[in-house]
Short mmCIF file of N, CA and C in Angstrom, two decimals:
data_model
loop_
_atom_site.label_atom_id
_atom_site.label_comp_id
_atom_site.label_asym_id
_atom_site.label_seq_id
_atom_site.Cartn_x
_atom_site.Cartn_y
_atom_site.Cartn_z
N MET A 6 55.09 112.60 48.75
CA MET A 6 55.76 113.69 50.09
C MET A 6 55.37 113.57 51.21
N ARG A 7 53.85 113.16 51.53
CA ARG A 7 53.46 112.95 52.61
C ARG A 7 53.43 111.48 52.74
N ASP A 8 54.14 110.65 52.62
CA ASP A 8 54.06 109.16 52.98
C ASP A 8 54.04 109.05 54.37
N PRO A 9 53.73 107.98 54.76
CA PRO A 9 53.44 108.11 56.50
C PRO A 9 54.84 107.30 57.11
N ARG A 10 55.14 106.78 55.84
CA ARG A 10 56.16 105.90 56.74
C ARG A 10 57.81 107.11 56.48
N ARG A 11 57.73 108.13 56.04
CA ARG A 11 58.76 108.71 56.40
C ARG A 11 58.35 109.73 57.02
N LEU A 12 57.09 110.19 57.96
CA LEU A 12 57.07 111.21 58.70
C LEU A 12 57.11 110.12 60.15
N VAL A 13 57.03 108.90 60.22
CA VAL A 13 57.51 107.85 61.36
C VAL A 13 58.83 108.09 61.30
N LEU A 14 59.29 107.76 60.63
CA LEU A 14 60.95 107.72 60.49
C LEU A 14 61.71 108.89 60.68
N LEU A 15 60.98 110.17 60.50
CA LEU A 15 61.48 111.22 60.82
C LEU A 15 61.32 111.60 62.41
N ALA A 16 59.96 110.94 62.59
CA ALA A 16 59.59 111.14 64.16
C ALA A 16 60.74 110.35 65.11
N LEU A 17 60.89 109.15 64.79
CA LEU A 17 61.76 108.13 65.57
C LEU A 17 63.20 108.27 65.33
N LEU A 18 63.90 109.21 64.09
CA LEU A 18 65.11 109.61 64.50
C LEU A 18 64.92 110.90 65.24
N THR A 19 64.20 111.92 65.21
CA THR A 19 64.19 113.13 66.31
C THR A 19 64.03 112.51 67.28
N PHE A 20 63.22 111.78 67.70
CA PHE A 20 63.36 111.18 69.23
C PHE A 20 64.93 110.62 69.79
N ALA A 21 64.94 109.61 68.64
CA ALA A 21 66.73 109.22 69.02
C ALA A 21 67.61 110.10 69.36
N ALA A 22 67.25 111.12 68.46
CA ALA A 22 68.45 112.42 68.60
C ALA A 22 68.11 113.00 69.95
N ALA A 23 67.25 113.08 70.25
CA ALA A 23 66.97 114.18 71.66
C ALA A 23 67.77 112.73 72.59
N VAL A 24 66.85 111.96 72.72
CA VAL A 24 67.57 110.70 73.73
C VAL A 24 68.77 110.76 73.59
N ALA A 25 69.48 110.67 72.32
CA ALA A 25 70.93 110.27 72.45
C ALA A 25 71.79 111.66 73.49
N GLY A 26 71.04 112.88 72.78
CA GLY A 26 71.43 114.20 73.53
C GLY A 26 71.32 114.12 74.93
N VAL A 27 70.63 113.46 75.96
CA VAL A 27 70.12 113.62 76.82
C VAL A 27 71.42 112.74 77.32
N VAL A 28 71.43 111.40 77.13
CA VAL A 28 72.41 110.27 77.26
C VAL A 28 73.79 110.57 77.63
N ILE A 29 73.96 111.60 76.49
CA ILE A 29 75.54 111.87 76.06
C ILE A 29 76.01 112.82 77.11
N GLY A 30 74.62 113.95 77.42
CA GLY A 30 75.01 114.79 78.74
C GLY A 30 75.42 114.39 79.96
N ARG A 31 74.47 113.62 79.94
CA ARG A 31 74.58 112.64 81.62
C ARG A 31 75.94 111.88 81.53
N VAL A 32 76.55 111.32 80.20
CA VAL A 32 77.68 110.37 80.64
C VAL A 32 79.18 111.25 80.28
N TYR A 33 79.02 112.17 79.65
CA TYR A 33 80.03 113.08 79.61
C TYR A 33 80.05 114.71 79.85
N VAL A 34 79.39 115.05 80.13
CA VAL A 34 79.37 116.50 80.71
C VAL A 34 78.79 116.68 82.28
N VAL A 35 80.26 116.62 82.97
CA VAL A 35 79.97 116.35 84.42
C VAL A 35 79.78 117.92 84.89
N PRO A 36 78.79 118.31 85.38
CA PRO A 36 78.11 119.26 85.99
C PRO A 36 79.23 119.87 87.35
N ASP A 37 79.39 121.10 87.26
CA ASP A 37 79.90 121.73 88.27
C ASP A 37 79.83 121.42 90.02
N ARG A 38 80.52 121.26 90.43
CA ARG A 38 80.07 121.42 92.36
C ARG A 38 80.18 122.74 92.71
N PRO A 39 79.86 123.66 92.27
CA PRO A 39 79.58 124.81 92.78
C PRO A 39 79.58 125.22 94.71
N VAL A 40 78.67 124.51 95.15
CA VAL A 40 78.58 124.59 96.27
C VAL A 40 79.22 123.94 97.01
N GLU A 41 79.63 122.34 97.07
CA GLU A 41 81.26 121.99 97.41
C GLU A 41 82.66 122.67 97.34
N ASN A 42 82.40 123.16 95.83
CA ASN A 42 83.77 123.63 95.89
C ASN A 42 83.86 125.22 96.74
N GLU A 43 83.06 125.76 96.72
CA GLU A 43 83.10 126.92 97.13
C GLU A 43 82.93 126.66 98.75
N LEU A 44 82.27 125.98 99.34
CA LEU A 44 82.42 125.70 100.67
C LEU A 44 83.97 125.06 101.38
N HIS A 45 84.63 123.88 100.17
CA HIS A 45 85.71 123.63 100.84
C HIS A 45 86.72 124.80 101.00
N GLU A 46 86.72 125.54 99.86
CA GLU A 46 87.48 126.47 99.45
C GLU A 46 87.55 127.75 100.78
N LEU A 47 85.82 128.31 101.31
CA LEU A 47 86.09 128.70 102.24
C LEU A 47 86.57 128.02 103.79
N LEU A 48 86.37 126.82 103.81
CA LEU A 48 86.70 126.05 104.99
C LEU A 48 88.39 126.11 104.95
N HIS A 49 89.16 125.69 104.15
CA HIS A 49 90.62 125.51 104.32
C HIS A 49 91.51 126.79 104.13
N ARG A 50 90.69 128.02 103.52
CA ARG A 50 91.33 129.31 103.23
C ARG A 50 90.86 130.51 104.23
N ASP A 51 89.53 130.36 104.57
CA ASP A 51 89.34 131.84 104.72
C ASP A 51 88.59 131.72 106.49
N LEU A 52 88.66 130.25 107.33
CA LEU A 52 87.85 130.28 108.46
C LEU A 52 89.38 129.96 109.48
N LYS A 53 90.20 129.86 109.07
CA LYS A 53 91.31 129.95 110.26
C LYS A 53 91.18 128.53 110.85
N LEU A 54 90.93 127.35 110.69
CA LEU A 54 90.66 126.38 111.48
C LEU A 54 91.74 125.98 112.61
N ASP A 55 91.28 125.36 113.42
CA ASP A 55 92.64 124.95 114.02
C ASP A 55 93.17 123.69 114.06
N ALA A 56 93.88 123.15 114.35
CA ALA A 56 94.21 121.53 114.07
C ALA A 56 93.31 120.37 114.27
N GLY A 57 92.63 120.75 115.64
CA GLY A 57 91.66 119.66 115.70
C GLY A 57 90.34 119.71 114.66
N GLN A 58 89.91 121.04 114.01
CA GLN A 58 89.15 121.00 113.13
C GLN A 58 89.21 120.36 112.26
N HIS A 59 90.74 120.82 111.57
CA HIS A 59 91.26 120.00 110.34
C HIS A 59 91.31 118.61 110.37
N ALA A 60 91.75 118.08 111.27
CA ALA A 60 91.76 116.79 111.65
C ALA A 60 90.15 116.05 111.45
N ARG A 61 89.36 116.76 112.02
CA ARG A 61 88.06 116.10 111.98
C ARG A 61 87.26 116.22 110.65
N LEU A 62 87.70 117.46 110.02
CA LEU A 62 87.23 117.50 108.87
C LEU A 62 87.70 116.81 107.69
N GLU A 63 89.17 116.47 108.03
CA GLU A 63 89.11 115.39 107.27
C GLU A 63 88.85 114.16 107.08
N LYS A 64 88.67 113.30 108.39
CA LYS A 64 87.76 112.66 108.56
C LYS A 64 86.43 112.47 107.73
N ILE A 65 85.91 113.57 107.99
CA ILE A 65 84.68 113.88 107.24
C ILE A 65 84.95 113.60 105.68
N GLU A 66 85.72 114.48 105.10
CA GLU A 66 85.84 114.53 103.69
C GLU A 66 86.23 113.28 103.14
N LYS A 67 86.92 112.13 103.81
CA LYS A 67 87.67 110.84 103.28
C LYS A 67 86.43 110.10 103.24
N SER A 68 85.10 110.14 104.13
CA SER A 68 84.35 109.38 104.44
C SER A 68 83.18 109.52 103.22
N TYR A 69 83.09 110.71 103.44
CA TYR A 69 82.13 111.31 102.35
C TYR A 69 82.40 110.75 100.48
N ALA A 70 83.62 111.16 100.37
CA ALA A 70 84.52 111.02 99.24
C ALA A 70 84.40 109.13 98.75
N ILE A 71 84.24 108.40 99.74
CA ILE A 71 84.12 106.74 99.64
C ILE A 71 82.47 106.81 99.21
N ARG A 72 81.72 107.76 99.75
CA ARG A 72 79.99 107.08 99.48
C ARG A 72 79.83 108.28 97.95
N ARG A 73 80.51 109.28 97.83
CA ARG A 73 80.06 110.28 96.78
C ARG A 73 80.66 108.82 95.56
N GLU A 74 81.58 108.50 95.74
CA GLU A 74 82.36 107.76 94.88
C GLU A 74 81.15 106.18 94.24
N ALA A 75 80.84 105.87 95.55
CA ALA A 75 79.85 105.00 95.30
C ALA A 75 78.60 105.14 94.32
N LEU A 76 78.25 106.52 94.87
CA LEU A 76 76.91 106.73 94.21
C LEU A 76 77.15 107.38 92.74
N GLU A 77 78.41 108.00 92.76
CA GLU A 77 78.49 108.11 91.33
C GLU A 77 78.55 106.94 90.57
N ALA A 78 79.41 105.93 91.14
CA ALA A 78 79.28 104.80 90.14
C ALA A 78 77.85 103.85 89.97
N GLU A 79 76.78 104.05 90.60
CA GLU A 79 75.77 103.78 90.50
C GLU A 79 75.09 104.65 89.65
N LEU A 80 75.20 105.88 89.66
CA LEU A 80 74.33 106.85 88.38
C LEU A 80 75.21 106.30 87.02
N ARG A 81 76.62 105.96 86.93
CA ARG A 81 77.01 105.42 85.67
C ARG A 81 76.63 104.16 85.08
N ALA A 82 75.83 103.35 86.21
CA ALA A 82 75.10 101.91 85.85
C ALA A 82 73.96 102.36 85.33
N ASP A 83 73.49 103.12 86.09
CA ASP A 83 71.75 103.84 85.76
C ASP A 83 71.82 104.26 84.33
N ASN A 84 73.19 105.07 84.15
CA ASN A 84 73.02 105.58 82.68
C ASN A 84 72.99 104.43 81.67
N ALA A 85 73.72 103.27 82.04
CA ALA A 85 74.18 102.24 81.12
C ALA A 85 72.93 101.54 81.23
N ARG A 86 71.77 101.48 81.81
CA ARG A 86 70.41 100.19 82.38
C ARG A 86 69.61 101.44 81.02
N LEU A 87 69.56 102.90 81.40
CA LEU A 87 69.10 103.72 80.50
C LEU A 87 69.60 103.42 79.05
N ALA A 88 70.60 103.40 78.57
CA ALA A 88 71.09 103.05 77.36
C ALA A 88 70.42 101.93 76.61
N GLU A 89 70.41 100.59 77.30
CA GLU A 89 69.80 99.38 77.06
C GLU A 89 68.65 99.59 76.73
N ALA A 90 67.64 100.15 78.05
CA ALA A 90 66.17 100.19 77.97
C ALA A 90 66.36 101.10 76.20
N ILE A 91 66.67 102.08 76.20
CA ILE A 91 66.42 103.07 74.85
C ILE A 91 66.73 101.85 73.64
N GLU A 92 67.66 101.03 73.71
CA GLU A 92 67.96 100.57 72.33
C GLU A 92 67.16 99.14 72.19
N ALA A 93 66.60 98.94 73.54
CA ALA A 93 65.48 97.83 73.05
C ALA A 93 64.02 98.06 72.92
N GLU A 94 63.76 99.52 73.59
CA GLU A 94 62.53 99.76 73.25
C GLU A 94 62.45 100.89 72.16
N HIS A 95 63.28 101.47 71.38
CA HIS A 95 63.23 102.52 70.70
C HIS A 95 62.00 103.53 71.02
N GLY A 96 61.83 104.01 72.12
CA GLY A 96 60.64 105.13 72.61
C GLY A 96 60.64 104.66 74.05
N TYR A 97 59.73 105.87 74.76
CA TYR A 97 59.60 106.02 76.05
C TYR A 97 58.62 105.10 76.68
N GLY A 98 59.25 103.75 76.66
CA GLY A 98 58.41 102.47 77.32
C GLY A 98 58.44 102.17 78.63
N PRO A 99 58.26 101.29 79.34
CA PRO A 99 58.23 100.98 80.34
C PRO A 99 59.89 100.77 81.34
N ARG A 100 60.33 100.22 80.49
CA ARG A 100 61.72 100.04 80.44
C ARG A 100 62.49 101.61 80.64
N VAL A 101 62.08 102.04 79.65
CA VAL A 101 62.97 103.44 79.57
C VAL A 101 62.72 104.24 81.10
N SER A 102 61.24 104.13 81.30
CA SER A 102 60.54 104.81 82.46
C SER A 102 61.29 104.25 83.74
N ALA A 103 61.26 102.89 83.75
CA ALA A 103 61.95 102.66 85.21
C ALA A 103 63.42 102.90 85.38
N ALA A 104 64.15 103.15 84.07
CA ALA A 104 65.37 103.26 84.57
C ALA A 104 65.78 104.95 84.67
N VAL A 105 65.03 105.56 84.37
CA VAL A 105 64.94 107.14 84.38
C VAL A 105 64.70 107.37 85.83
N ASP A 106 63.49 106.49 86.40
CA ASP A 106 63.30 106.88 87.53
C ASP A 106 64.15 105.93 88.54
N ARG A 107 65.14 104.95 88.10
CA ARG A 107 66.22 104.60 89.08
C ARG A 107 67.32 105.60 89.19
N SER A 108 67.46 106.18 88.10
CA SER A 108 68.56 107.05 88.44
C SER A 108 68.10 108.70 89.04
N HIS A 109 66.92 108.79 89.14
CA HIS A 109 66.35 109.83 89.72
C HIS A 109 66.82 109.53 91.63
N GLN A 110 66.14 108.44 91.72
CA GLN A 110 66.54 107.55 92.96
C GLN A 110 67.81 108.13 93.23
N ALA A 111 68.92 107.36 92.50
CA ALA A 111 70.39 107.87 92.88
C ALA A 111 70.82 109.22 92.67
N MET A 112 70.29 109.83 91.89
CA MET A 112 70.77 111.09 92.26
C MET A 112 70.25 112.03 93.50
N GLY A 113 68.87 111.33 93.65
CA GLY A 113 68.77 111.90 95.05
C GLY A 113 69.30 111.83 96.29
N GLU A 114 69.69 110.19 96.50
CA GLU A 114 70.74 109.60 97.47
C GLU A 114 72.27 110.48 97.49
N LEU A 115 72.58 111.32 96.13
CA LEU A 115 73.58 111.90 96.01
C LEU A 115 73.41 113.39 96.64
N GLN A 116 72.47 113.76 96.77
CA GLN A 116 72.17 114.95 97.15
C GLN A 116 71.99 114.88 98.62
N LYS A 117 71.62 113.88 98.94
CA LYS A 117 71.02 113.69 100.39
C LYS A 117 72.55 113.78 101.11
N GLU A 118 73.20 112.75 100.51
CA GLU A 118 74.53 112.65 101.29
C GLU A 118 75.40 113.69 101.25
N THR A 119 75.57 114.44 100.04
CA THR A 119 76.15 115.84 99.90
C THR A 119 75.58 116.33 101.37
N LEU A 120 74.27 117.08 101.55
CA LEU A 120 73.86 117.68 102.33
C LEU A 120 74.28 116.96 103.97
N GLU A 121 73.93 115.92 103.92
CA GLU A 121 74.52 115.61 105.12
C GLU A 121 76.02 115.73 105.62
N HIS A 122 77.05 115.54 104.32
CA HIS A 122 77.88 116.09 104.27
C HIS A 122 78.42 117.19 104.64
N ILE A 123 77.47 118.05 104.22
CA ILE A 123 77.69 119.86 104.42
C ILE A 123 77.64 120.11 105.95
N PHE A 124 76.28 119.62 106.52
CA PHE A 124 76.09 119.81 107.83
C PHE A 124 77.15 119.05 109.08
N ALA A 125 77.57 117.96 108.42
CA ALA A 125 78.74 117.22 109.48
C ALA A 125 79.79 118.54 109.64
N MET A 126 80.11 118.81 108.40
CA MET A 126 81.46 119.68 108.00
C MET A 126 81.05 120.88 108.72
N ARG A 127 79.71 121.48 109.05
CA ARG A 127 79.18 122.66 109.59
C ARG A 127 79.27 122.55 111.10
N ALA A 128 79.26 121.11 112.00
CA ALA A 128 79.02 120.86 113.18
C ALA A 128 80.49 120.90 113.77
N VAL A 129 81.64 121.24 112.79
CA VAL A 129 83.24 120.99 113.37
C VAL A 129 83.66 122.44 113.68
N LEU A 130 82.33 123.42 113.02
CA LEU A 130 82.74 124.94 113.19
C LEU A 130 82.47 125.49 114.59
N ARG A 131 83.20 126.71 114.86
CA ARG A 131 82.58 127.16 116.17
C ARG A 131 81.58 128.55 115.53
N PRO A 132 80.98 128.95 116.19
CA PRO A 132 79.56 129.66 115.67
C PRO A 132 80.04 130.92 114.90
N ASP A 133 80.93 131.61 115.30
CA ASP A 133 81.46 132.71 114.47
C ASP A 133 81.63 132.09 112.55
N GLN A 134 82.47 130.99 113.06
CA GLN A 134 82.62 130.17 111.52
C GLN A 134 81.67 129.66 110.66
N ALA A 135 80.76 129.36 111.95
CA ALA A 135 79.60 128.85 111.23
C ALA A 135 78.71 129.43 110.42
N ALA A 136 78.78 131.11 110.87
CA ALA A 136 77.88 132.08 110.35
C ALA A 136 78.44 132.25 109.00
N LYS A 137 79.71 132.17 108.71
CA LYS A 137 80.43 132.77 107.08
C LYS A 137 80.31 131.42 106.78
N PHE A 138 79.88 130.34 107.07
CA PHE A 138 79.99 128.85 106.15
C PHE A 138 78.13 129.11 106.03
N ASP A 139 77.68 129.26 106.99
CA ASP A 139 76.17 129.25 106.54
C ASP A 139 75.79 130.47 105.10
N GLU A 140 76.43 131.64 105.22
CA GLU A 140 76.30 132.50 104.13
C GLU A 140 76.72 132.06 102.97
N ALA A 141 77.83 131.05 102.91
CA ALA A 141 78.47 130.66 101.84
C ALA A 141 77.14 129.61 101.10
N VAL A 142 76.87 128.62 101.91
CA VAL A 142 75.93 127.65 101.30
C VAL A 142 74.72 128.51 100.93
N VAL A 143 74.29 129.31 101.39
CA VAL A 143 73.06 130.32 100.76
C VAL A 143 73.55 130.82 99.62
N LYS A 144 74.34 131.57 99.70
CA LYS A 144 74.94 131.91 98.13
C LYS A 144 75.12 131.16 97.15
N ALA A 145 75.50 129.88 97.70
CA ALA A 145 76.27 129.02 96.27
C ALA A 145 74.53 128.55 95.84
N LEU A 146 73.75 128.39 96.95
CA LEU A 146 72.93 127.62 96.37
C LEU A 146 71.54 128.36 95.35
N THR A 147 71.83 129.85 95.63
CA THR A 147 71.02 130.94 95.44
C THR A 147 71.41 131.55 94.24
N ALA A 148 72.84 131.27 93.49
CA ALA A 148 73.23 131.88 92.74
C ALA A 148 72.85 131.88 91.08
N GLN A 149 72.99 132.47 90.65
CA GLN A 149 72.27 132.49 89.01
C GLN A 149 73.30 132.18 88.27
N LYS A 150 72.87 131.41 87.45
CA LYS A 150 74.14 131.20 86.43
C LYS A 150 74.10 132.17 85.17
N LYS A 151 75.71 132.12 84.74
CA LYS A 151 75.95 133.31 84.15
C LYS A 151 75.64 133.00 82.47
#
């Protein structure tokens, strides 16, 4: 019953199941974008934007959408590289580590782009609108999950 091969096999299967769970979660479970959704709702519903503000925000949003799509495609490619590395190494080896680091870099770039987008939208607002926008940003970033 204490056959070392069985223990190694069990450990490998456990590790593979854990890694598969992470990969499946990253590929198929799309996290909500509460900050972005809440801010866009506030902008378009509550802040009483004038026509010029709407036009400027539309340009900002189109530009961001293009960049976001490119970064999300990069993240999907990173997931594929991670899957290949896991398949090749069957453990947390140098290829897996490099693939994880690469995906973290892409995630960081997406976060930076999102923040630049938020600040670009804010720059379009009047001071009274910006104050409400800032409150919504802080609320969205500090909200506790239920």
